Steps between C-alpha positions, in 0.01 A plus 500: 500500500154510349315171441462576130879538466587172672450302177775709341758414768815309427638233733586624848822387669677565825850466637640523848871580506686471829816694578696316771640691794809693398429488125265795474663732249208704372625745240173564318585265212208267576250788506645640177465166317145448630401850389646429154291183466188697592590798279540272198162345587636146525352478849259688723595510866207397718667500840841554657580425860823491698519279807768530765542218751707586806733258673230432760247411228289817509382602153438849368329553163553808284287608206664681210399842628674425834842471332742781423732323253252430222460827311496305170180326611303806614323517163372145555326585825174593328481159331576288802200300615643402842355152483709340774308452825628472858469119480724503193763701684496257794532201265788656307679599821497137617723408206756772583812452708555732798706810416393509135314736272265373227343673206161382378388592151169415333466591133283447198677377188343754268704367206297177526158661551378466137587130495344439843183683398474295181537178700221606739270608214540156344414328828850408613619517856839476664550159659874513574773757515855504623837660488840339465767672712806604300717304744322179395562574132869571565533177700330302223728649233809433711391138561438449128838652418671272755331191349608605152859551619508158668353325196753648256 
């Protein structure tokens, strides 16, 4: 990532998705969908990491090129910046339950890059950001529906 290109970046997000013990059913669907997002240039993958926490709490980290089941993502390897440091891995592993596997994904929202660049050129800066989990939206809609049903 060259310094002169940083002003053209879109917002950068990350997710950590944990797969509880006994629920790991990796069929390649996740990799296929991620590759599709990158191929359509909606996102640019900056880093991918898989963490495995054993029952005794030991953690092993795997980079994308360490994994066999991600053929769909091989084309992304040249773009990955590998920005997660050892301290990041230790911090993320603390949040994991023993016996689980977690996927960590950092991506640039390239679809939003022109807007973000315009904001920066006009002197704006991000002061807050957030994400609403789909479960919270579903719960809110269900609560509203229940209130409407009771009031009728």
